[in-house]
Short mmCIF file of C-alpha atoms in Angstrom, two decimals:
data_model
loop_
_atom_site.label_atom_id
_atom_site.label_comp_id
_atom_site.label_asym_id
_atom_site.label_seq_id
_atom_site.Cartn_x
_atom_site.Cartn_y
_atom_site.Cartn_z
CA UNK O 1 0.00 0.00 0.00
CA UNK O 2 1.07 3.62 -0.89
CA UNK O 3 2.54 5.81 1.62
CA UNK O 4 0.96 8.60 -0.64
CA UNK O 5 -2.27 10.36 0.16
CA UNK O 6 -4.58 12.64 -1.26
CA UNK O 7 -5.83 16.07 0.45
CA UNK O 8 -8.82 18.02 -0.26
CA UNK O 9 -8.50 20.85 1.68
CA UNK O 10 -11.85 22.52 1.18
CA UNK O 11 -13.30 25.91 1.92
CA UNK O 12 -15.82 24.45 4.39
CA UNK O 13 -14.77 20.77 4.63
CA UNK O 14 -11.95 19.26 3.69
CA UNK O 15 -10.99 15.22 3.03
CA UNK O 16 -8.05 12.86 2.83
CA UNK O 17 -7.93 10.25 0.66
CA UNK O 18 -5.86 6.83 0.37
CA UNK O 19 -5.75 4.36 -2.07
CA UNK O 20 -5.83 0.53 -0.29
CA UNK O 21 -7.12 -2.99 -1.94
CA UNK O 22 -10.43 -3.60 -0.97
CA UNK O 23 -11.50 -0.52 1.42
CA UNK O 24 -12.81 2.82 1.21
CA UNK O 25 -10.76 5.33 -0.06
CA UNK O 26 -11.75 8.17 1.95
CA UNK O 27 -10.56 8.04 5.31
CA UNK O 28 -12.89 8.67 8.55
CA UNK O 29 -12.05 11.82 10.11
CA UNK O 30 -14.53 12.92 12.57
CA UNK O 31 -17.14 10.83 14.18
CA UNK O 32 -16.99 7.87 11.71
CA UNK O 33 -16.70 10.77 8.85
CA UNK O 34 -14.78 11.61 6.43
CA UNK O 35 -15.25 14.70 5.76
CA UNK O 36 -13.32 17.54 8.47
CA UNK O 37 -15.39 20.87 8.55
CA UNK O 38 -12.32 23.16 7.56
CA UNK O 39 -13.53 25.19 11.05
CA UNK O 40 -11.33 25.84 14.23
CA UNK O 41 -12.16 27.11 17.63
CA UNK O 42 -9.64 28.54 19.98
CA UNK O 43 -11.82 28.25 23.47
CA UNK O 44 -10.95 30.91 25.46
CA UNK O 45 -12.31 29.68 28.70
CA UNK O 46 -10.64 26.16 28.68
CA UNK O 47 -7.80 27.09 26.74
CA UNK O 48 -7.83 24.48 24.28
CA UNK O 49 -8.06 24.38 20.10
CA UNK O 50 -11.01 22.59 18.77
CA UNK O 51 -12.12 21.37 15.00
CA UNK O 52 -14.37 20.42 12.42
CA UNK O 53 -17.59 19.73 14.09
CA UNK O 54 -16.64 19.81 17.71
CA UNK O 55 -15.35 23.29 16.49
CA UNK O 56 -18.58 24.25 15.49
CA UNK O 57 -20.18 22.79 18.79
CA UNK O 58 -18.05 24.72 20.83
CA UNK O 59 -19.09 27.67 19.36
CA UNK O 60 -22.31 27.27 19.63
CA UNK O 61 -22.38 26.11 23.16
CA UNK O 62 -21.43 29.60 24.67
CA UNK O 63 -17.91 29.24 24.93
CA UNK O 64 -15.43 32.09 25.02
CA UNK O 65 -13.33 32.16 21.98
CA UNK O 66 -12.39 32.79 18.30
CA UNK O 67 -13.83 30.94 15.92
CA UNK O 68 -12.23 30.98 12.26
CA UNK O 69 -13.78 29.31 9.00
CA UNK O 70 -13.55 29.43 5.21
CA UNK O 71 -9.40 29.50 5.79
CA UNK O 72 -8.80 28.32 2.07
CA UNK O 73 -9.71 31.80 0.98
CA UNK O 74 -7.03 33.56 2.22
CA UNK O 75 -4.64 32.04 0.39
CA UNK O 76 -3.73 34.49 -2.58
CA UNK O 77 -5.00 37.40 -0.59
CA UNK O 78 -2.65 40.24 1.41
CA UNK O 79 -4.66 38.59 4.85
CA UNK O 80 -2.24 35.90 4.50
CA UNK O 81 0.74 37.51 5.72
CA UNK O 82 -1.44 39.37 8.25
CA UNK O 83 -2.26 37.77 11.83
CA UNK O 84 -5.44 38.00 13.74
CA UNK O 85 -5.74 38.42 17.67
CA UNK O 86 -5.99 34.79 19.91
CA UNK O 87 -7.09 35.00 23.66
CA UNK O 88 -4.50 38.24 23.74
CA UNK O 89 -2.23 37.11 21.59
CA UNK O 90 -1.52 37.42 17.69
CA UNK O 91 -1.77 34.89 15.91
CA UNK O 92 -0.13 35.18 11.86
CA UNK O 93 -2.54 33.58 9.44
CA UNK O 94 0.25 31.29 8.05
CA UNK O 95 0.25 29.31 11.41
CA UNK O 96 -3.75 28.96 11.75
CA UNK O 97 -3.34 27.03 8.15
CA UNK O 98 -0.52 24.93 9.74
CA UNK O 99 -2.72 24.29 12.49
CA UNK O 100 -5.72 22.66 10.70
CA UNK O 101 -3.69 20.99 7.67
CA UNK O 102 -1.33 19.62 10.13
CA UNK O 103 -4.45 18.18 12.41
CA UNK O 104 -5.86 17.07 8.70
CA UNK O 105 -2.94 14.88 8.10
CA UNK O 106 -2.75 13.54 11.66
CA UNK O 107 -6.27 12.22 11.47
CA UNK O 108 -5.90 10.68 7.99
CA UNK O 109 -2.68 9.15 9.88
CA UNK O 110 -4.66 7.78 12.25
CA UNK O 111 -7.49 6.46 10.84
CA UNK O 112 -4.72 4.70 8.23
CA UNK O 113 -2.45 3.35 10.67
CA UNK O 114 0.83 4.50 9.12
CA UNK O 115 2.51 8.03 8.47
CA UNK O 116 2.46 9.70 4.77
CA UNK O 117 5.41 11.01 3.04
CA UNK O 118 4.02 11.91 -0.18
CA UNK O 119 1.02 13.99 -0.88
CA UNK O 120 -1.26 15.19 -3.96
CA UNK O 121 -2.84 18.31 -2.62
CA UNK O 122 -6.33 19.70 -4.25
CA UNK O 123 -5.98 23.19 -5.77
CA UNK O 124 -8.71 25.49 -7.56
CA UNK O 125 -7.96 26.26 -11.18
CA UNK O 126 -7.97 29.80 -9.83
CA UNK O 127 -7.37 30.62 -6.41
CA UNK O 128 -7.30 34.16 -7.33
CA UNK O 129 -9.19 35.03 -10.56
CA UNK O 130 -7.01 37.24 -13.62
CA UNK O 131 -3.96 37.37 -10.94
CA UNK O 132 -1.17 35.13 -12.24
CA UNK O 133 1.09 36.10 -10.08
CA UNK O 134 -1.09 36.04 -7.06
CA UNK O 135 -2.36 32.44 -7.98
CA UNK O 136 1.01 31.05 -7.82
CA UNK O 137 1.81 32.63 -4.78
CA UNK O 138 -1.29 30.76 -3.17
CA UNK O 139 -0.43 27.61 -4.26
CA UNK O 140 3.30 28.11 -3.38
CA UNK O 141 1.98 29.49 0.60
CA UNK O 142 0.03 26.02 0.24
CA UNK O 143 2.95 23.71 -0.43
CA UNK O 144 4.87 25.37 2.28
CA UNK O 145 2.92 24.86 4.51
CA UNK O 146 2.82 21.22 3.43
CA UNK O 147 5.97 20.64 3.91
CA UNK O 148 6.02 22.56 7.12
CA UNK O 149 3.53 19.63 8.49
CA UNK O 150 5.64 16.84 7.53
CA UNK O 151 4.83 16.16 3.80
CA UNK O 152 8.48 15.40 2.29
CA UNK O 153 6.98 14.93 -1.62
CA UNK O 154 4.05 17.55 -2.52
CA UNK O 155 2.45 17.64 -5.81
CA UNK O 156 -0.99 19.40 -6.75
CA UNK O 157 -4.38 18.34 -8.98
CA UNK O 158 -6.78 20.71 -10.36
CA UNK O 159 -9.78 19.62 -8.33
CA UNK O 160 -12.01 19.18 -11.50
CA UNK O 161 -9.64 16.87 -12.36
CA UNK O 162 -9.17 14.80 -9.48
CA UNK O 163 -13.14 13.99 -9.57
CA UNK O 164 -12.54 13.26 -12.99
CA UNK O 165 -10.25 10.40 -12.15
CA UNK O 166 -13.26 9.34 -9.22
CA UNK O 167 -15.50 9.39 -12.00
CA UNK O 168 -13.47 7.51 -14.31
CA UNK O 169 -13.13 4.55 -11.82
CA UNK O 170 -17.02 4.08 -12.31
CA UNK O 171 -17.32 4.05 -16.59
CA UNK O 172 -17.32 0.94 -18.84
CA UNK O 173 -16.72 2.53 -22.18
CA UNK O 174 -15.05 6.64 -23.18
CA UNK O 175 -16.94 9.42 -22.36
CA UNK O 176 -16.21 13.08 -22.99
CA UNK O 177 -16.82 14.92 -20.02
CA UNK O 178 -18.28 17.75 -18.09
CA UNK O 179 -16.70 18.13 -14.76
CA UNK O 180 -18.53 20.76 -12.66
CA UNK O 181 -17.48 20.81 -8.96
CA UNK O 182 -19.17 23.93 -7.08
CA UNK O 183 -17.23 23.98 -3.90
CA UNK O 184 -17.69 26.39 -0.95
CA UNK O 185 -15.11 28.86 -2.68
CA UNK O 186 -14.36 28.34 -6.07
CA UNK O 187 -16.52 26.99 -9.51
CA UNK O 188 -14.01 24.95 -10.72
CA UNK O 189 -14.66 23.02 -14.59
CA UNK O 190 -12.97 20.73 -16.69
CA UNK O 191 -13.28 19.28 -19.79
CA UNK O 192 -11.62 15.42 -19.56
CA UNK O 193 -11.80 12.29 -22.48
CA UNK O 194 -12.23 9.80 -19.70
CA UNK O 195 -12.00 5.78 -20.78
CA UNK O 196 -10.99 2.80 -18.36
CA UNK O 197 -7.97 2.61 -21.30
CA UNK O 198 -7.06 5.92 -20.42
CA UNK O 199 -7.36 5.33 -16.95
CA UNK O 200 -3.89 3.37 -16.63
CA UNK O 201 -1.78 6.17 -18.88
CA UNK O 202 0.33 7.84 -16.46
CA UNK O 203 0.68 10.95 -18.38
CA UNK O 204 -3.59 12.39 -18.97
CA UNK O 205 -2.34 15.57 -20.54
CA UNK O 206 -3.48 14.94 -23.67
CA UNK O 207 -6.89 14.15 -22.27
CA UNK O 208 -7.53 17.10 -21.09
CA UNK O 209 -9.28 19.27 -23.23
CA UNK O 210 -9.89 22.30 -21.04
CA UNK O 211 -9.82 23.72 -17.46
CA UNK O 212 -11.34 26.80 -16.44
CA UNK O 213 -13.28 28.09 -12.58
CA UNK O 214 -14.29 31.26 -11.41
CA UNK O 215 -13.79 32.61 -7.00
CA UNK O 216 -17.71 31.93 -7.21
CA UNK O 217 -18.79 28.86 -4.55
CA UNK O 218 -21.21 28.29 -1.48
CA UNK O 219 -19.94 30.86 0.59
CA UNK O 220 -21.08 33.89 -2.00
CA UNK O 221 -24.32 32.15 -2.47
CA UNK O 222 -23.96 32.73 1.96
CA UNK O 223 -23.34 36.08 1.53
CA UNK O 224 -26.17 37.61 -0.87
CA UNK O 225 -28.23 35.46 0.40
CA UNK O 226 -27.90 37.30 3.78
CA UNK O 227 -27.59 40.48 2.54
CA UNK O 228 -30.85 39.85 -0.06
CA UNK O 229 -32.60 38.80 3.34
CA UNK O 230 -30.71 39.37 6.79
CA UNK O 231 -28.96 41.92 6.74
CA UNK O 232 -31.67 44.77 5.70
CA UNK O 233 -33.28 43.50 9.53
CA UNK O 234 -30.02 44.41 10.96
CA UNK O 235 -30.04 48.27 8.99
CA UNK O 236 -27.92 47.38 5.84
CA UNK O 237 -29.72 49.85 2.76
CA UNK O 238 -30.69 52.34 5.31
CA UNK O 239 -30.03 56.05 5.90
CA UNK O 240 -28.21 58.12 8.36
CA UNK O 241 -29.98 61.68 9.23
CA UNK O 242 -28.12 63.81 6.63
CA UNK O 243 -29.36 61.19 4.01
CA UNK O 244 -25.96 59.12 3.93
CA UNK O 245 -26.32 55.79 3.28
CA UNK O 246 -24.57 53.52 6.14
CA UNK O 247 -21.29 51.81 5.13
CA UNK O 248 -21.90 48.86 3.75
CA UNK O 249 -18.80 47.46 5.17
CA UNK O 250 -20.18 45.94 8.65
CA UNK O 251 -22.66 43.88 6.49
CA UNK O 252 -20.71 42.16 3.79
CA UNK O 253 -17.87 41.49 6.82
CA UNK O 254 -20.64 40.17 8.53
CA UNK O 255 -21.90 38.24 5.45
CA UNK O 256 -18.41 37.00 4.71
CA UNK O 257 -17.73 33.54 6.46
CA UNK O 258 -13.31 34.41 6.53
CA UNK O 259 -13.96 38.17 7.19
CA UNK O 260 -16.58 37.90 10.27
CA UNK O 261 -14.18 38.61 13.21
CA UNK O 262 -13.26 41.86 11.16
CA UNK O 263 -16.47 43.27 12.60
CA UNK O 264 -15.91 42.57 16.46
CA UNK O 265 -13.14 45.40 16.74
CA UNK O 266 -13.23 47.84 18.96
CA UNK O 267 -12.52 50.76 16.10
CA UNK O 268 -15.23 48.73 14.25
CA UNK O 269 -17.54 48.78 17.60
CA UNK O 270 -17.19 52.32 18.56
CA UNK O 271 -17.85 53.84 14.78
CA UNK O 272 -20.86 51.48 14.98
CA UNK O 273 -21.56 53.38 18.39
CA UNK O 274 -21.74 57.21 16.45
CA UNK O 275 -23.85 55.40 13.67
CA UNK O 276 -26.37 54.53 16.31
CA UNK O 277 -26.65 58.66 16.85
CA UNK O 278 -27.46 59.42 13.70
CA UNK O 279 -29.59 56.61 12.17
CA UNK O 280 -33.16 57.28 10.83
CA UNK O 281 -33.84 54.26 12.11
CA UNK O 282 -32.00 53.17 15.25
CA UNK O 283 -33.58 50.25 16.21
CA UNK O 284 -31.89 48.14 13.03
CA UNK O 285 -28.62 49.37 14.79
CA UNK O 286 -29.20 48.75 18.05
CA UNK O 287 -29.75 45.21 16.85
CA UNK O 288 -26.98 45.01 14.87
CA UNK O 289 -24.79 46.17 17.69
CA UNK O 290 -26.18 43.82 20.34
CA UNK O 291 -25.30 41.07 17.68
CA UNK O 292 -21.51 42.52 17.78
CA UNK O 293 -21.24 42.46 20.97
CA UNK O 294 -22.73 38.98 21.18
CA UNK O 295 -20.09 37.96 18.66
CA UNK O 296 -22.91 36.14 16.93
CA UNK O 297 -21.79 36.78 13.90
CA UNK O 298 -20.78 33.43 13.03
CA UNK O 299 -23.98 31.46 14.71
CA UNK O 300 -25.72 34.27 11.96
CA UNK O 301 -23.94 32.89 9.35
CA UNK O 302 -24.72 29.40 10.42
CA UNK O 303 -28.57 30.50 10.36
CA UNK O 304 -28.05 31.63 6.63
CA UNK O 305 -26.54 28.41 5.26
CA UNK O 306 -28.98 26.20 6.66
CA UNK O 307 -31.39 28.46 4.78
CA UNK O 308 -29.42 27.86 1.83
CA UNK O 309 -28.94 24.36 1.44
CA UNK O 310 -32.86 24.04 2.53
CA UNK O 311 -33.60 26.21 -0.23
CA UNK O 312 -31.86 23.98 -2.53
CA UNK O 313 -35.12 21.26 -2.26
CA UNK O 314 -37.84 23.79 -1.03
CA UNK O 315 -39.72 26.69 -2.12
CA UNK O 316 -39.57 28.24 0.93
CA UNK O 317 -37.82 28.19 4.34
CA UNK O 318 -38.37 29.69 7.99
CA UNK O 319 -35.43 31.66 9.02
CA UNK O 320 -35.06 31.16 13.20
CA UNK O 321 -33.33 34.22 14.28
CA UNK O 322 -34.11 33.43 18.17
CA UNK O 323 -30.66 35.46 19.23
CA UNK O 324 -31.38 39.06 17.24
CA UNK O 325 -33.08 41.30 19.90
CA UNK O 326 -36.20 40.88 19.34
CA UNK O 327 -36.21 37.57 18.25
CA UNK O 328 -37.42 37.00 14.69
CA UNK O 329 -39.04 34.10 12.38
CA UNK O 330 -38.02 34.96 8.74
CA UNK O 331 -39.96 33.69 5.53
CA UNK O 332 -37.30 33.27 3.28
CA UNK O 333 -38.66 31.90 -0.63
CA UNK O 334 -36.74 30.22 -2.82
CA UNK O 335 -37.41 33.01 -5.48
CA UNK O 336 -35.39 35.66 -3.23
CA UNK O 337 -32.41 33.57 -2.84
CA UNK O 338 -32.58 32.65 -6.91
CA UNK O 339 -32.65 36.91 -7.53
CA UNK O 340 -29.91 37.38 -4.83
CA UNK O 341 -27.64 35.13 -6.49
CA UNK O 342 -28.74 35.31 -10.06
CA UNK O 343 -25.31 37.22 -11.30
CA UNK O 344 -23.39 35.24 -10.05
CA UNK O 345 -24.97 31.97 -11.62
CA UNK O 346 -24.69 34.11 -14.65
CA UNK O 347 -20.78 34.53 -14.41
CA UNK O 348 -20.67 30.87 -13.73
CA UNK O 349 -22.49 29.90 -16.94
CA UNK O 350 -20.20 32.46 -18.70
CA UNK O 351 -17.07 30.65 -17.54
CA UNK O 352 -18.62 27.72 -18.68
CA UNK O 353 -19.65 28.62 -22.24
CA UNK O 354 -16.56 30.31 -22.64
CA UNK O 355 -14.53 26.90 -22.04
CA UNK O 356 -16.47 25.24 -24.35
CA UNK O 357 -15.65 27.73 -27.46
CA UNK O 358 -12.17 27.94 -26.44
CA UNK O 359 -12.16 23.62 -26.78
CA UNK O 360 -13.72 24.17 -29.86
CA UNK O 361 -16.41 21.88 -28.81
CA UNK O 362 -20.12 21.76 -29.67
CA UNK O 363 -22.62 21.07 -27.14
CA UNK O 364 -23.82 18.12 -28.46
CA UNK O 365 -20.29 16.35 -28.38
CA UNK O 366 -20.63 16.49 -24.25
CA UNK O 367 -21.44 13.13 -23.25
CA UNK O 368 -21.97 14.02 -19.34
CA UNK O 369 -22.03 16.29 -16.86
CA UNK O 370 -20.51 15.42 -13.89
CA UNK O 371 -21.57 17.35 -10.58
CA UNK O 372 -19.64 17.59 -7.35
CA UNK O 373 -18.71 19.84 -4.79
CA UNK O 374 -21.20 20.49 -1.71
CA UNK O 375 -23.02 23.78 -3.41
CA UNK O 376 -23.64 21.46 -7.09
CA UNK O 377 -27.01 20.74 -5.11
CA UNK O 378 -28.06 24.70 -6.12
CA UNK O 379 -31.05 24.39 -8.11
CA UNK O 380 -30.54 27.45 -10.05
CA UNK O 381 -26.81 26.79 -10.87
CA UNK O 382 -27.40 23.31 -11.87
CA UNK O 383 -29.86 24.37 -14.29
CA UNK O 384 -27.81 27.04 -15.56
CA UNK O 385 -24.83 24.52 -16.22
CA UNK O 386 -27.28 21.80 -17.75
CA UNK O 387 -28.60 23.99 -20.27
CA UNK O 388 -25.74 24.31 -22.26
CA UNK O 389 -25.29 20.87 -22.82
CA UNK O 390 -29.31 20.13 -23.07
CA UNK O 391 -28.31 16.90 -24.24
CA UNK O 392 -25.98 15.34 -21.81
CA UNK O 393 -26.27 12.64 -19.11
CA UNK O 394 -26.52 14.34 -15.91
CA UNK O 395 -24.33 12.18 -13.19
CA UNK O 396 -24.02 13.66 -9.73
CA UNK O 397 -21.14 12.36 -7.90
CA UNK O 398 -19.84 12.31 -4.10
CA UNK O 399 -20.48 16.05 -3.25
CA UNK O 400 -17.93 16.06 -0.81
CA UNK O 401 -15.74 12.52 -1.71
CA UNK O 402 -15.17 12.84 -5.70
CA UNK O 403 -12.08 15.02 -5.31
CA UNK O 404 -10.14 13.41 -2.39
CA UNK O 405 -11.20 9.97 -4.24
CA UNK O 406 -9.30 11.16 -7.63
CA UNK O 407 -6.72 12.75 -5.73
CA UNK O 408 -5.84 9.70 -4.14
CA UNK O 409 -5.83 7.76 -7.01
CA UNK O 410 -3.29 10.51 -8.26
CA UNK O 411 -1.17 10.04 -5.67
CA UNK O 412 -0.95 6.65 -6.27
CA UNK O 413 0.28 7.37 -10.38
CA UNK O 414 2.65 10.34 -9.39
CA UNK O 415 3.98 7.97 -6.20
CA UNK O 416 3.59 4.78 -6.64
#
């Protein structure tokens, strides 16, 4: 068996994957899972560092502390070389990565009885959209950290690609393929030739007929979905006396799962203080405030993606917002969260389309479309993505095994 593994780590959960006769190839991370919510808590009152879901339970059991999600995206941004306040002390961005990958590859040690050497890490086709030089510095940050963990041989997999390689595992006969994987961050595609023949080539270039993603995944959906229907509870749209709109800027930090702790400052709390002054209507501040100073931001947050994903099988959803002051019972229908997130289904399809005329590819020539990626379940965007190849076999894979599945079997062909 390979001392080679292959790591998914997502923007909200995150997998390991290992190749073994016989057995599962995802490993069980968390409570007989294996999938790691890519979430940690720093408990303030019992000074101890939590994860994944016990992360998350922490959080929302009252405990004192920090708790930090969504880390993929700040790789490729300045935040990275920036460091956030812990219990008092500062804490550089860099390490919090370490911290989770490192407890990532521990676990999939674990649960596999044996160390691993060797690793085929998971990457977006663009962590950082029309920045070359930024992309490769992300990806670069990532295999640093990597190796800072223990990985001694690091190589990477577009993550389209990868669950092409899961998908290919399954198929009797060639196929040209589709791959759409809608992850919490990124819309990452790829157009793949995928045959069992093909399968045991080492070198796939040649089947690989195009790549292409856009920094468009679950989390946006997240945020205009709260701002389309949270946030205007909480004062976002509204004036100030002399007819000023209100920054936007607490909202979409609130709205933004890696950018949430931005708005429990204390220069952030005491502007927020003189906006209370001057509102035309106070009461959507006040509430906003006591939220702040609740640091609720993050249970808020929770409240929006449950919303979403129930959204993605309902026409409608109630919105429990028990902890704003007053408490309140939202309505939420499906049709507002479609309009909230309607561009940026739109810049999705674009990236899409444009793929296929750069392959030089008709529509009809797509044999299937392969869906992955926890956010593939969007009604809207799956629509969107069908209809441009009206005629192709819709397949929905693993939404959150396909990738650490092909990158595993990656790791095995680049490591033996």
């Amino acid at each position: 068996m390979s001392n080679a593994c292959g790591v998914d780590f997502g923007t909200s959960n995150s997998t390991v994957g290992w190749v073994r006769p016989g057995q599962p190839t995802m490993l069980q991370l968390e409570d007989g899972k294996p999938t790691l919510p890519s979430v940690v808590f720093f408990n303030a009152d019992d000074d101890e560092v939590s994860y994944g879901r016990a992360a998350l339970a922490d959080y929302l059991a009252g405990y004192e502390g920090r708790l930090m999600r969504s880390l993929k995206s700040l790789l490729g941004t300045s935040l990275m070389e920036g460091q956030t306040e812990v219990a008092g002390r500062a804490l550089p961005f860099r390490s919090l990565l370490s911290q989770f990958i490192g407890e990532l590859k521990r676990r999939g040690e674990q649960a596999a009885g044996r160390s691993f050497d060797s690793v085929v890490l998971g990457r977006p086709v663009h962590f950082v959209d029309d920045d070359a030089a930024a992309d490769q510095t992300a990806e670069d940050t990532l295999a640093g950290i990597a190796r800072a963990v223990g990985f001694r041989h690091i190589a990477f997999q577009y993550e389209p690609i990868a669950a092409a390689f899961d998908y290919e595992s399954q198929i009797s006969r060639e196929e040209l393929v589709l791959i759409a994987d809608i992850g919490g961050g990124t819309s990452d595609f790829s157009l793949v030739r995928l045959s069992p023949e093909r399968a045991a080539k080492a070198e796939r270039r040649e089947d690989i007929l195009a790549t292409g993603g856009v920094h468009i995944g679950g989390t946006d959906f997240d945020k205009y979905l709260s701002l389309s229907a949270v946030m205007p509870l909480l004062g976002y749209g509204g004036q100030l006396l002399s007819g000023i709109e209100i920054p936007s800027s607490y909202y979409f930090n609130l709205a933004t799962w890696h950018t949430i702790n931005l708005a429990y400052t204390k220069k952030m709390q005491a502007q927020l203080a003189e906006l209370v002054r001057d509102a035309r209507e106070p009461d959507k501040l006040l509430r906003l405030q006591a939220l702040i100073e609740e640091r609720a931001g993050h249970w808020l947050a929770m409240q929006v993606e449950e919303a979403k994903i129930a959204l993605s099988g309902a026409d409608s959803t109630l919105l429990n917002l028990e902890r704003l002051s007053p408490p309140t019972a939202l309505d939420v229908p499906r049709t507002l969260f479609e309009q909230s997130i309607s561009q940026l289904v739109n810049t999705v399809g674009q990236t899409v389309g444009g793929m296929l005329a750069d392959a030089g590819l008709k529509p009809e020539q797509v044999d299937t479309i392969f869906f992955t990626g926890g956010s593939s379940g969007v009604g809207l965007l799956r629509e969107r993505i069908g209809a441009l190849a009206p005629g192709a076999r819709k397949v929905e894979g693993d939404l959150f095994g396909s990738i650490g599945a092909g990158l595993a079997l990656d790791a095995v062909r680049k490591f033996g």
